[in-house]
PDB file of C-alpha atoms in Angstrom:
ATOM      1  CA  MET A   1      86.565-148.174-148.955  1.00 41.00           C
ATOM      2  CA  LYS A   2      88.961-147.026-146.261  1.00 46.00           C
ATOM      3  CA  THR A   3      88.744-143.500-144.919  1.00 46.00           C
ATOM      4  CA  LEU A   4      90.929-140.693-146.137  1.00 44.00           C
ATOM      5  CA  ASN A   5      92.595-140.668-142.715  1.00 45.00           C
ATOM      6  CA  THR A   6      93.885-144.200-143.344  1.00 46.00           C
ATOM      7  CA  ILE A   7      95.186-143.165-146.752  1.00 45.00           C
ATOM      8  CA  LEU A   8      96.864-140.053-145.350  1.00 43.00           C
ATOM      9  CA  THR A   9      98.481-142.097-142.580  1.00 45.00           C
ATOM     10  CA  THR A  10      99.939-144.423-145.206  1.00 47.00           C
ATOM     11  CA  VAL A  11     101.120-141.478-147.294  1.00 45.00           C
ATOM     12  CA  ALA A  12     102.630-139.763-144.240  1.00 42.00           C
ATOM     13  CA  PHE A  13     104.584-142.844-143.222  1.00 42.00           C
ATOM     14  CA  SER A  14     105.653-143.396-146.835  1.00 44.00           C
ATOM     15  CA  MET A  15     106.993-139.856-146.813  1.00 40.00           C
ATOM     16  CA  LEU A  16     108.913-140.646-143.646  1.00 38.00           C
ATOM     17  CA  ALA A  17     110.524-143.574-145.427  1.00 40.00           C
ATOM     18  CA  LEU A  18     111.624-141.125-148.129  1.00 39.00           C
ATOM     19  CA  GLY A  19     113.317-138.876-145.595  1.00 39.00           C
ATOM     20  CA  CYS A  20     110.583-136.386-144.797  1.00 37.00           C
ATOM     21  CA  GLY A  21     109.928-135.495-141.183  1.00 37.00           C
ATOM     22  CA  TYR A  22     106.761-135.069-139.210  1.00 37.00           C
ATOM     23  CA  ALA A  23     105.553-133.309-136.082  1.00 37.00           C
ATOM     24  CA  LYS A  24     102.365-133.347-134.060  1.00 36.00           C
ATOM     25  CA  ASP A  25     100.259-130.193-134.187  1.00 38.00           C
ATOM     26  CA  ARG A  26     100.169-128.932-130.616  1.00 36.00           C
ATOM     27  CA  THR A  27      97.711-126.089-131.200  1.00 41.00           C
ATOM     28  CA  ALA A  28      94.712-125.696-128.943  1.00 39.00           C
ATOM     29  CA  GLY A  29      92.035-128.249-129.651  1.00 44.00           C
ATOM     30  CA  SER A  30      94.166-130.554-131.758  1.00 43.00           C
ATOM     31  CA  GLY A  31      93.474-134.243-131.348  1.00 43.00           C
ATOM     32  CA  ASP A  32      95.606-137.318-131.757  1.00 42.00           C
ATOM     33  CA  ASP A  33      94.223-138.354-135.134  1.00 41.00           C
ATOM     34  CA  ILE A  34      95.803-137.893-138.551  1.00 40.00           C
ATOM     35  CA  ARG A  35      94.227-134.465-138.978  1.00 40.00           C
ATOM     36  CA  SER A  36      96.657-133.167-136.361  1.00 42.00           C
ATOM     37  CA  LEU A  37      99.674-134.707-138.074  1.00 43.00           C
ATOM     38  CA  LEU A  38     101.813-132.165-139.865  1.00 47.00           C
ATOM     39  CA  VAL A  39     104.188-133.486-142.478  1.00 50.00           C
ATOM     40  CA  LEU A  40     107.409-131.601-143.102  1.00 49.00           C
ATOM     41  CA  ASN A  41     108.560-131.756-146.704  1.00 48.00           C
ATOM     42  CA  PHE A  42     112.174-131.946-147.872  1.00 50.00           C
ATOM     43  CA  LEU A  43     112.561-128.174-147.430  1.00 54.00           C
ATOM     44  CA  GLY A  44     111.240-128.249-143.872  1.00 54.00           C
ATOM     45  CA  GLN A  45     107.956-126.615-144.873  1.00 58.00           C
ATOM     46  CA  THR A  46     104.772-127.787-143.170  1.00 59.00           C
ATOM     47  CA  VAL A  47     102.337-129.682-145.372  1.00 59.00           C
ATOM     48  CA  SER A  48      98.926-130.357-143.806  1.00 60.00           C
ATOM     49  CA  PRO A  49      96.672-133.242-144.893  1.00 58.00           C
ATOM     50  CA  SER A  50      93.893-132.249-147.283  1.00 59.00           C
ATOM     51  CA  SER A  51      90.706-133.926-148.427  1.00 63.00           C
ATOM     52  CA  THR A  52      92.350-135.611-151.431  1.00 75.00           C
ATOM     53  CA  ALA A  53      95.263-137.965-151.925  1.00 78.00           C
ATOM     54  CA  VAL A  54      97.011-139.268-155.033  1.00 83.00           C
ATOM     55  CA  VAL A  55      98.096-142.902-154.844  1.00 86.00           C
ATOM     56  CA  GLY A  56      99.292-145.473-157.362  1.00 91.00           C
ATOM     57  CA  MET A  57      96.916-148.416-157.755  1.00 92.00           C
ATOM     58  CA  TYR A  58      96.466-151.417-160.047  1.00 94.00           C
ATOM     59  CA  CYS A  59      94.701-150.551-163.311  1.00 95.00           C
ATOM     60  CA  GLY A  60      95.337-153.459-165.696  1.00 96.00           C
ATOM     61  CA  SER A  61      97.651-156.185-166.970  1.00 96.00           C
ATOM     62  CA  THR A  62      99.937-156.830-169.898  1.00 98.00           C
ATOM     63  CA  ALA A  63      99.903-160.076-171.844  1.00 97.00           C
ATOM     64  CA  SER A  64     101.972-162.894-170.302  1.00 97.00           C
ATOM     65  CA  LEU A  65     105.699-162.270-170.791  1.00 97.00           C
ATOM     66  CA  THR A  66     108.966-163.696-169.479  1.00 95.00           C
ATOM     67  CA  GLY A  67     111.452-161.535-167.598  1.00 93.00           C
ATOM     68  CA  ALA A  68     112.979-160.589-170.959  1.00 95.00           C
ATOM     69  CA  ALA A  69     110.136-158.159-171.584  1.00 96.00           C
ATOM     70  CA  GLY A  70     112.215-155.448-173.247  1.00 96.00           C
ATOM     71  CA  GLY A  71     112.983-153.259-170.239  1.00 95.00           C
ATOM     72  CA  TYR A  72     111.069-150.577-168.379  1.00 95.00           C
ATOM     73  CA  SER A  73     110.437-148.386-171.425  1.00 96.00           C
ATOM     74  CA  THR A  74     108.740-151.218-173.313  1.00 97.00           C
ATOM     75  CA  LEU A  75     106.728-152.189-170.247  1.00 97.00           C
ATOM     76  CA  ARG A  76     105.558-148.628-169.704  1.00 97.00           C
ATOM     77  CA  THR A  77     104.250-148.591-173.283  1.00 98.00           C
ATOM     78  CA  LEU A  78     102.456-151.904-172.696  1.00 98.00           C
ATOM     79  CA  CYS A  79     100.958-150.633-169.430  1.00 98.00           C
ATOM     80  CA  ARG A  80      99.791-147.408-171.077  1.00 98.00           C
ATOM     81  CA  SER A  81      97.922-149.546-173.591  1.00 98.00           C
ATOM     82  CA  ALA A  82      96.541-151.918-170.932  1.00 98.00           C
ATOM     83  CA  CYS A  83      95.187-149.079-168.781  1.00 97.00           C
ATOM     84  CA  GLY A  84      94.341-146.550-171.476  1.00 97.00           C
ATOM     85  CA  THR A  85      96.295-143.722-169.822  1.00 96.00           C
ATOM     86  CA  THR A  86      99.583-141.963-170.494  1.00 96.00           C
ATOM     87  CA  THR A  87     100.844-142.291-166.916  1.00 96.00           C
ATOM     88  CA  ALA A  88     100.417-146.055-166.423  1.00 98.00           C
ATOM     89  CA  HIS A  89     103.545-148.020-165.511  1.00 97.00           C
ATOM     90  CA  VAL A  90     104.671-151.332-163.986  1.00 97.00           C
ATOM     91  CA  CYS A  91     103.394-151.493-160.396  1.00 95.00           C
ATOM     92  CA  THR A  92     105.720-151.226-157.422  1.00 93.00           C
ATOM     93  CA  ALA A  93     105.289-153.165-154.191  1.00 89.00           C
ATOM     94  CA  HIS A  94     103.837-150.103-152.443  1.00 90.00           C
ATOM     95  CA  GLU A  95     101.229-149.567-155.144  1.00 92.00           C
ATOM     96  CA  LEU A  96     100.114-153.190-154.967  1.00 90.00           C
ATOM     97  CA  LEU A  97      99.832-152.970-151.174  1.00 86.00           C
ATOM     98  CA  MET A  98      97.640-149.888-151.587  1.00 86.00           C
ATOM     99  CA  THR A  99      95.518-151.838-154.084  1.00 88.00           C
ATOM    100  CA  VAL A 100      95.123-154.754-151.657  1.00 85.00           C
ATOM    101  CA  GLN A 101      93.805-152.303-149.042  1.00 83.00           C
ATOM    102  CA  PHE A 102      91.360-150.403-151.253  1.00 80.00           C
ATOM    103  CA  ALA A 103      90.420-152.609-154.207  1.00 81.00           C
ATOM    104  CA  SER A 104      91.069-156.105-155.505  1.00 81.00           C
ATOM    105  CA  LEU A 105      93.964-157.713-157.329  1.00 84.00           C
ATOM    106  CA  PRO A 106      93.705-159.714-160.549  1.00 82.00           C
ATOM    107  CA  ALA A 107      92.930-163.428-160.475  1.00 84.00           C
ATOM    108  CA  ALA A 108      96.425-164.538-161.614  1.00 89.00           C
ATOM    109  CA  ALA A 109      99.954-164.065-160.270  1.00 91.00           C
ATOM    110  CA  HIS A 110     101.690-161.018-161.801  1.00 94.00           C
ATOM    111  CA  TRP A 111     105.202-159.610-162.124  1.00 93.00           C
ATOM    112  CA  TYR A 112     105.828-156.254-160.400  1.00 93.00           C
ATOM    113  CA  SER A 113     108.898-154.058-159.903  1.00 92.00           C
ATOM    114  CA  SER A 114     110.841-154.320-156.677  1.00 86.00           C
ATOM    115  CA  TYR A 115     113.900-155.958-155.187  1.00 76.00           C
ATOM    116  CA  VAL A 116     113.520-158.818-152.728  1.00 68.00           C
ATOM    117  CA  ALA A 117     116.714-159.876-150.916  1.00 68.00           C
ATOM    118  CA  THR A 118     115.562-163.036-149.155  1.00 60.00           C
ATOM    119  CA  PRO A 119     114.843-165.913-149.136  1.00 65.00           C
ATOM    120  CA  LEU A 120     115.426-165.931-152.909  1.00 70.00           C
ATOM    121  CA  PRO A 121     116.899-162.757-154.429  1.00 76.00           C
ATOM    122  CA  ALA A 122     114.558-161.185-156.972  1.00 82.00           C
ATOM    123  CA  ASP A 123     116.020-158.281-158.929  1.00 85.00           C
ATOM    124  CA  ASP A 124     113.307-157.548-161.511  1.00 89.00           C
ATOM    125  CA  CYS A 125     115.007-159.890-164.004  1.00 92.00           C
ATOM    126  CA  GLN A 126     117.853-157.416-164.497  1.00 89.00           C
ATOM    127  CA  ASN A 127     115.558-154.493-165.331  1.00 91.00           C
ATOM    128  CA  TRP A 128     113.191-156.818-167.207  1.00 94.00           C
ATOM    129  CA  THR A 129     115.794-157.700-169.837  1.00 94.00           C
ATOM    130  CA  THR A 130     116.576-161.372-169.149  1.00 93.00           C
ATOM    131  CA  SER A 131     114.763-164.676-168.986  1.00 93.00           C
ATOM    132  CA  GLY A 132     117.847-166.502-167.714  1.00 84.00           C
ATOM    133  CA  GLY A 133     117.049-169.366-165.374  1.00 75.00           C
ATOM    134  CA  ALA A 134     119.443-168.054-162.708  1.00 82.00           C
ATOM    135  CA  SER A 135     117.574-164.735-162.413  1.00 86.00           C
ATOM    136  CA  ASN A 136     114.391-164.176-160.440  1.00 89.00           C
ATOM    137  CA  GLY A 137     111.736-161.493-160.430  1.00 91.00           C
ATOM    138  CA  PRO A 138     109.176-160.401-157.849  1.00 92.00           C
ATOM    139  CA  ILE A 139     105.640-161.713-158.248  1.00 92.00           C
ATOM    140  CA  ILE A 140     102.467-161.021-156.328  1.00 90.00           C
ATOM    141  CA  ALA A 141     100.093-163.894-155.663  1.00 85.00           C
ATOM    142  CA  ALA A 142      96.638-163.866-157.181  1.00 81.00           C
ATOM    143  CA  THR A 143      93.957-162.158-155.061  1.00 71.00           C
ATOM    144  CA  THR A 144      95.911-162.417-151.762  1.00 76.00           C
ATOM    145  CA  GLY A 145      98.693-159.936-152.472  1.00 78.00           C
ATOM    146  CA  ILE A 146     101.358-162.170-150.938  1.00 83.00           C
ATOM    147  CA  PRO A 147     104.725-161.361-152.551  1.00 85.00           C
ATOM    148  CA  SER A 148     107.207-164.004-153.650  1.00 84.00           C
ATOM    149  CA  ALA A 149     109.785-164.578-156.386  1.00 87.00           C
ATOM    150  CA  GLY A 150     109.684-166.529-159.614  1.00 89.00           C
ATOM    151  CA  THR A 151     112.201-167.542-162.237  1.00 91.00           C
ATOM    152  CA  CYS A 152     112.513-165.043-165.081  1.00 93.00           C
ATOM    153  CA  ALA A 153     112.033-167.855-167.624  1.00 94.00           C
ATOM    154  CA  ASN A 154     108.347-168.212-166.655  1.00 94.00           C
ATOM    155  CA  SER A 155     105.656-166.232-168.461  1.00 96.00           C
ATOM    156  CA  ARG A 156     103.097-164.221-166.514  1.00 96.00           C
ATOM    157  CA  PRO A 157     101.418-160.847-166.963  1.00 97.00           C
ATOM    158  CA  PHE A 158     102.858-157.640-165.536  1.00 97.00           C
ATOM    159  CA  ALA A 159     100.736-155.665-163.065  1.00 96.00           C
ATOM    160  CA  CYS A 160     100.191-152.117-164.324  1.00 97.00           C
ATOM    161  CA  CYS A 161      99.406-149.190-162.036  1.00 96.00           C
ATOM    162  CA  ASP A 162      98.360-145.606-162.508  1.00 96.00           C
ATOM    163  CA  PHE A 163      97.963-142.604-160.249  1.00 93.00           C
ATOM    164  CA  MET A 164      94.474-142.215-158.824  1.00 87.00           C
ATOM    165  CA  THR A 165      93.056-139.291-156.871  1.00 82.00           C
ATOM    166  CA  ILE A 166      91.022-140.336-153.865  1.00 73.00           C
ATOM    167  CA  THR A 167      88.691-137.707-152.437  1.00 70.00           C
ATOM    168  CA  GLN A 168      86.887-137.891-149.118  1.00 56.00           C
TER     169      GLN A 168
END
């Protein structure tokens, strides 16, 4: 399992992508590792890394469905059942990338929620409501985690994720 520093680095850079800022701690004795990274939240307040992190990771799969799966609400219900928790949901690309780094993916290709612009647009089968042949949805390859797109008319399971606390 990767160290908490690796997880916190990923979380810090994810926060940057969401518009948060960061600054290096320049106090006496501070090093160049993640422990000296201070994250500034949306209000400009300093948030220091701690010994735990909450990340979304793969927890189970739905039955095989086409892109006309009934929308996000239906899929959340199916994921709650698949994972046995009330906070399970369809995985995002980020959550699957975290899973690839810290655990293993299922043995079959799965749908996940994201938008892929090229080479073949994949728009989550119009919020998982269509199986039209002209629409595509994002899929993640079995075991490797390589993303691609597939026609919404094909059946495959949905990857479900839940929030996990990782403690060092």
